[in-house]
Coordinates of C-alpha atoms in Angstrom, one line a residue:
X1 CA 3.7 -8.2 5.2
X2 CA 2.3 -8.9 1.4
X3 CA 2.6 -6.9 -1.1
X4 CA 0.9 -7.2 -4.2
X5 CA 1.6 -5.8 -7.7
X6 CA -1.5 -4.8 -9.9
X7 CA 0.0 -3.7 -13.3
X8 CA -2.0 -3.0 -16.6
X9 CA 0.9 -1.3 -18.1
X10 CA 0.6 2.0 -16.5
X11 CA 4.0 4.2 -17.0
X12 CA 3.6 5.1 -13.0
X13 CA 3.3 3.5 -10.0
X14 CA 1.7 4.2 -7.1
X15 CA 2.2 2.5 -3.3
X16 CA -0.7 1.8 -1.8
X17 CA -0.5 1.2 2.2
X18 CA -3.9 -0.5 3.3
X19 CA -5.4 -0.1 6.6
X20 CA -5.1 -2.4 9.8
X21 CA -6.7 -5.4 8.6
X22 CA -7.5 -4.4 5.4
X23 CA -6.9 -7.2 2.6
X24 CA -7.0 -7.0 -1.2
X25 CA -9.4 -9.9 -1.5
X26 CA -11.9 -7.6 -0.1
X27 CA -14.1 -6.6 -2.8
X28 CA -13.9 -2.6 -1.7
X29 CA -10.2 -2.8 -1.3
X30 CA -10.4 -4.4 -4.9
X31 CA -12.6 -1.4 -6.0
X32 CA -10.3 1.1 -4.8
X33 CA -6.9 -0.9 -6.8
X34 CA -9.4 -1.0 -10.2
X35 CA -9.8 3.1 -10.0
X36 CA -6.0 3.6 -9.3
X37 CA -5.1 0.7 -12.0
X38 CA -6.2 3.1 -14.6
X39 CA -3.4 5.3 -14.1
X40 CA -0.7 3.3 -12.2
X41 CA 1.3 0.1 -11.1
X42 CA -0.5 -0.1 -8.5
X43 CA 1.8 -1.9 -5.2
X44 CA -1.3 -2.7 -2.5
X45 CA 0.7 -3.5 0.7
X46 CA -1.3 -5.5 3.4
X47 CA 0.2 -4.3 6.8
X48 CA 0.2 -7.3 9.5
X49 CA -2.1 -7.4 12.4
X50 CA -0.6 -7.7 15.3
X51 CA 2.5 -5.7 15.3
X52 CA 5.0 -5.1 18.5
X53 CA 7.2 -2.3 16.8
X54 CA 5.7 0.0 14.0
X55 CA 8.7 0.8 12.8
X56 CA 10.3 -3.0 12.1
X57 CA 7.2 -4.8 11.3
X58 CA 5.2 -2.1 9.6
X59 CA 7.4 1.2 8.4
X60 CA 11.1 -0.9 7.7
X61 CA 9.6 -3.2 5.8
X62 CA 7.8 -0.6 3.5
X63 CA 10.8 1.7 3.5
X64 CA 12.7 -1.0 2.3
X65 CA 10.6 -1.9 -0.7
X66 CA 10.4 1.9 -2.2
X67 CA 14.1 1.3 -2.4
X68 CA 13.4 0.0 -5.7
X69 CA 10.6 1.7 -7.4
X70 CA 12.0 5.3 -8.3
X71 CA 9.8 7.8 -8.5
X72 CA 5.8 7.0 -7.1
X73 CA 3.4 8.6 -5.7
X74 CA 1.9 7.3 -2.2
X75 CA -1.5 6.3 -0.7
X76 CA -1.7 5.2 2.7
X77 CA -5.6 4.5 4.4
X78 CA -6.3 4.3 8.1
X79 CA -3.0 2.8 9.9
X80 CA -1.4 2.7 6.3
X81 CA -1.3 6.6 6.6
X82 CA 0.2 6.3 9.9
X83 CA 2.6 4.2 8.4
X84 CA 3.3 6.2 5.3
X85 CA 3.7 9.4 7.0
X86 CA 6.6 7.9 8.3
X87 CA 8.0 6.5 5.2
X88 CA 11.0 8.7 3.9
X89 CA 12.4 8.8 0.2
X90 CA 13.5 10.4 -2.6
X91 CA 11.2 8.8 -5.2
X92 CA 7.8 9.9 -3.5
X93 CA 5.9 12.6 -5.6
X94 CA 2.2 13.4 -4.2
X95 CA 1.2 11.7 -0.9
X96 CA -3.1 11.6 -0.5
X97 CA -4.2 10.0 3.2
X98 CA -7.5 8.4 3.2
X99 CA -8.9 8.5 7.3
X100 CA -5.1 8.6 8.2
X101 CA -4.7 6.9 11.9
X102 CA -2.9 9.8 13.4
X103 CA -4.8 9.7 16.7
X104 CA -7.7 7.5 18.5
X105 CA -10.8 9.5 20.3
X106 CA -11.1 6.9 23.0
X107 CA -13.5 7.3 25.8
X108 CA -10.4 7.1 28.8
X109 CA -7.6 9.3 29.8
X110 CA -4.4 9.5 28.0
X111 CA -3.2 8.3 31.5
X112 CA -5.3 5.2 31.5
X113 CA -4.5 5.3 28.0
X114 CA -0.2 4.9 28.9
X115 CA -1.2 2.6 31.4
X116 CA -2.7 0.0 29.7
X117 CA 0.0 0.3 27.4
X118 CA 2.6 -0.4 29.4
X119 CA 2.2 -3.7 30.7
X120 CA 4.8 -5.7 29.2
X121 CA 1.8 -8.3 27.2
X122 CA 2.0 -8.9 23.8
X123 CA -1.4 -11.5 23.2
X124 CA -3.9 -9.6 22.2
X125 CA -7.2 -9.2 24.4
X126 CA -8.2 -5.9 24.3
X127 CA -11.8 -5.8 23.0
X128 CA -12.1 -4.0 19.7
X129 CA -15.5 -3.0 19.2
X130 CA -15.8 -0.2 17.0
X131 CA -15.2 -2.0 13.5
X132 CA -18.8 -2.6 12.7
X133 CA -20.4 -1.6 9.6
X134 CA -21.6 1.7 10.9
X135 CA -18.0 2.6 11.4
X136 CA -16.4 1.2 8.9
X137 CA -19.0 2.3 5.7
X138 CA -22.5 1.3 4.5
X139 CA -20.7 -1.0 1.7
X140 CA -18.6 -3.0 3.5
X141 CA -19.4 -7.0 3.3
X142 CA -19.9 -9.9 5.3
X143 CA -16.3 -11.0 4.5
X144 CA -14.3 -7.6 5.4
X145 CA -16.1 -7.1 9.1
X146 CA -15.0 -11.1 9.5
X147 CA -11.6 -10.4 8.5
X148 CA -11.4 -7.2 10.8
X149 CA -9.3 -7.8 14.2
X150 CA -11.1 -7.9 17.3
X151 CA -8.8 -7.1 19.8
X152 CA -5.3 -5.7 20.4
X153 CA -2.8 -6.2 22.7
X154 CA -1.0 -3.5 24.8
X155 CA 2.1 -4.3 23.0
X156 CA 0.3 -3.1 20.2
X157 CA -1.2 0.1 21.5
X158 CA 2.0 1.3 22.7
X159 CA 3.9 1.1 19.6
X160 CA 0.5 2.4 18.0
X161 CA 1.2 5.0 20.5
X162 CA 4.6 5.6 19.7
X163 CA 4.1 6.3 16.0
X164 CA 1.3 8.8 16.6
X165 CA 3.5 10.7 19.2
X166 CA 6.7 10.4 16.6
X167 CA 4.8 11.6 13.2
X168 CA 7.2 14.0 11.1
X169 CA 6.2 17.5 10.0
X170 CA 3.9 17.1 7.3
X171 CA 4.9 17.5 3.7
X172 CA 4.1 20.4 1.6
X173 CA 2.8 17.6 -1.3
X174 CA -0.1 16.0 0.6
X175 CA -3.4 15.9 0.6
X176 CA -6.1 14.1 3.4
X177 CA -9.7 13.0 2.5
X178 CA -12.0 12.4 5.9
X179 CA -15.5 12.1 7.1
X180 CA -16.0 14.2 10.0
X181 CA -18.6 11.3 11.9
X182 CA -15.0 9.1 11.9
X183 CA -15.7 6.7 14.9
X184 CA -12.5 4.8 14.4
X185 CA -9.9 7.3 14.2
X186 CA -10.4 10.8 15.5
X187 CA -10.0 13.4 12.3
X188 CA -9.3 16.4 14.8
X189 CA -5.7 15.1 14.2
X190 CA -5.8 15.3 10.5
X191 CA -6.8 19.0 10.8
X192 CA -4.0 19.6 13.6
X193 CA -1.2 18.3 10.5
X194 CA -2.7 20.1 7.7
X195 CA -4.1 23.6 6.5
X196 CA -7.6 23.1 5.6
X197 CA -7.1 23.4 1.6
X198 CA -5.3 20.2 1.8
X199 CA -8.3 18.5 3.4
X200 CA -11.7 17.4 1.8
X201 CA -14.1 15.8 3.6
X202 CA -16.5 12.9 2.4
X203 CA -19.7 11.5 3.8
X204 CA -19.7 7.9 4.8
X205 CA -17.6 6.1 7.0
X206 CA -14.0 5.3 8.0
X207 CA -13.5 3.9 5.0
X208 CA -13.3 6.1 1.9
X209 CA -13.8 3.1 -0.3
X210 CA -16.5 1.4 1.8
X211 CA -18.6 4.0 1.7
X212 CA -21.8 4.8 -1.0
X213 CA -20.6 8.3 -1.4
X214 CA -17.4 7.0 -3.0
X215 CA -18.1 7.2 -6.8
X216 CA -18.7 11.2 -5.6
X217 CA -14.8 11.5 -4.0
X218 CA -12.5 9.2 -6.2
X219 CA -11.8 11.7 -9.1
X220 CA -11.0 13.9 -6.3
X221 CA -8.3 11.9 -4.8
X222 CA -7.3 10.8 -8.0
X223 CA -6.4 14.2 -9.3
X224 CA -5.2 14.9 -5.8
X225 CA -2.6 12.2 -6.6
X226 CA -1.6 12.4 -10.0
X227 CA -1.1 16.5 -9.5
X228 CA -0.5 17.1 -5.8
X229 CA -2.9 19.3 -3.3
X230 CA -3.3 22.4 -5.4
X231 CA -5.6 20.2 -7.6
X232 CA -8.0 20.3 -4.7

C-alpha cells in the first residue's frame, strides 16, 4: 500500500482511499487531489491489487494510518469505499463515496458466484473485461486503462466477497455520488445503504473523476465533504 501526502498548507486533511487500481500518477486521479488540495492535506492511498484478505492488506493497513491524523474527513472511490466503509475511528468527520464497490452485477448466480470463489487459488486468471473506457469514463487515458488489472483471482473474489457481505450499518455523516449506467459496480447497493437525500447521481462513467460531466459534480461533493450530507 502507498500513501501519498499532497499538502499546500491546508488546516484539514482529508483521506483519500482510491479505487482498485487506481494510481495518483494518473492524470484524473491527479485532477481529483488538485480540487481537494484547495481545502485539505490531502492523504491519496493507492490500495494494492491483488489482495487475499481485505481486511490485512487493504482495511488494517488504512486503519492503522488514521491513528495519527486526528480529526479528517474521508473519501473512498470504487473498492476505496468498500474499504472505507469499513474503516472505524474517532477522528473521521464527513464520509462522501464516489461509485462505492458495495456489490458487483455479474451475469452468473451468486452460487456460481461462491463457487468460483472457493477454490483455494490465489494467481489471478479470471478475465476482467469490463474496465474499458466506456466503463470507466469518457476521459480516461491511454495510461489509466494500461494500468487497470485484467484479471482476479478467486482468492481475491472471495475476500471481495467477504467485505461486501460484512459492510457495517451506514453512518448518519455520509454522502454517495453515482451514475446510474455503472457497468463495474452495481449502484442498486448504494441505494439499499442509503436514504435517497444522501445520494446524487452524475452522468458519465464509473469514475466520477473520469468522466466529462465532472466539473458539473465536484462543488457538490466538495461541499458534501467539508459540511456533511445535509449540504446536498
Amino acid at each position: 500500500m502507498q500513501i501519498r501526502v499532497y499538502d499546500e498548507g491546508a488546516a484539514r486533511d482529508c483521506l483519500l482511499v482510491l479505487g482498485w487500481g487506481n494510481r495518483c500518477r494518473h492524470r484524473n486521479v491527479q485532477w481529483l487531489v488538485d480540487q481537494l488540495a484547495a481545502a485539505y492535506r490531502v492523504h491519496a492511498v493507492e490500495l494494492p491489487t491483488h489482495i487475499t484478505d481485505y481486511r490485512r492488506e487493504w482495511v488494517g493497513p488504512v486503519q492503522e494510518y488514521t491513528a495519527d491524523l486526528g480529526r479528517f474527513d474521508l473519501l473512498g472511490h470504487s473498492a476505496g469505499g468498500l474499504t472505507a466503509a469499513h474503516i472505524d475511528a474517532d477522528g473521521i468527520g464527513n464520509r462522501v463515496y464516489l461509485s462505492p464497490w458495495w456489490d458487483t452485477d455479474l451475469p452468473a448466480p451468486r452460487s456460481v458466484l461462491d463457487a468460483v470463489a472457493s477454490l483455494p487459488i490465489t494467481k489471478p486468471f479470471i478475465p476482467v473485461d469490463t474496465l474499458d473506457a466506456g466503463a470507466i469514463g469518457d476521459l480516461a487515458t491511454a495510461r489509466q486503462l494500461a494500468d487497470a488489472p485484467s484479471s482476479v483471482s478467486p482468492a481475491f473474489l472471495r475476500t471481495v466477497l467477504r467485505a461486501q457481505r460484512s459492510l457495517p450499518p451506514a453512518r448518519d455523516a455520509a454522502a454517495a455520488f453515482c451514475s446510474l449506467t455503472d457497468t463495474v459496480v452495481d449502484p442498486r447497493a448504494v441505494g439499499e445503504r442509503l436514504p435517497a437525500d444522501r445520494i446524487r447521481l452524475y452522468d458519465g462513467g464509473h469514475e466520477l473523476f473520469s468522466s466529462s460531466g465532472r466539473e458539473d459534480t465536484v462543488e457538490m461533493v466538495l461541499d458534501a465533504l467539508q459540511h456533511g450530507p445535509d449540504t446536498l
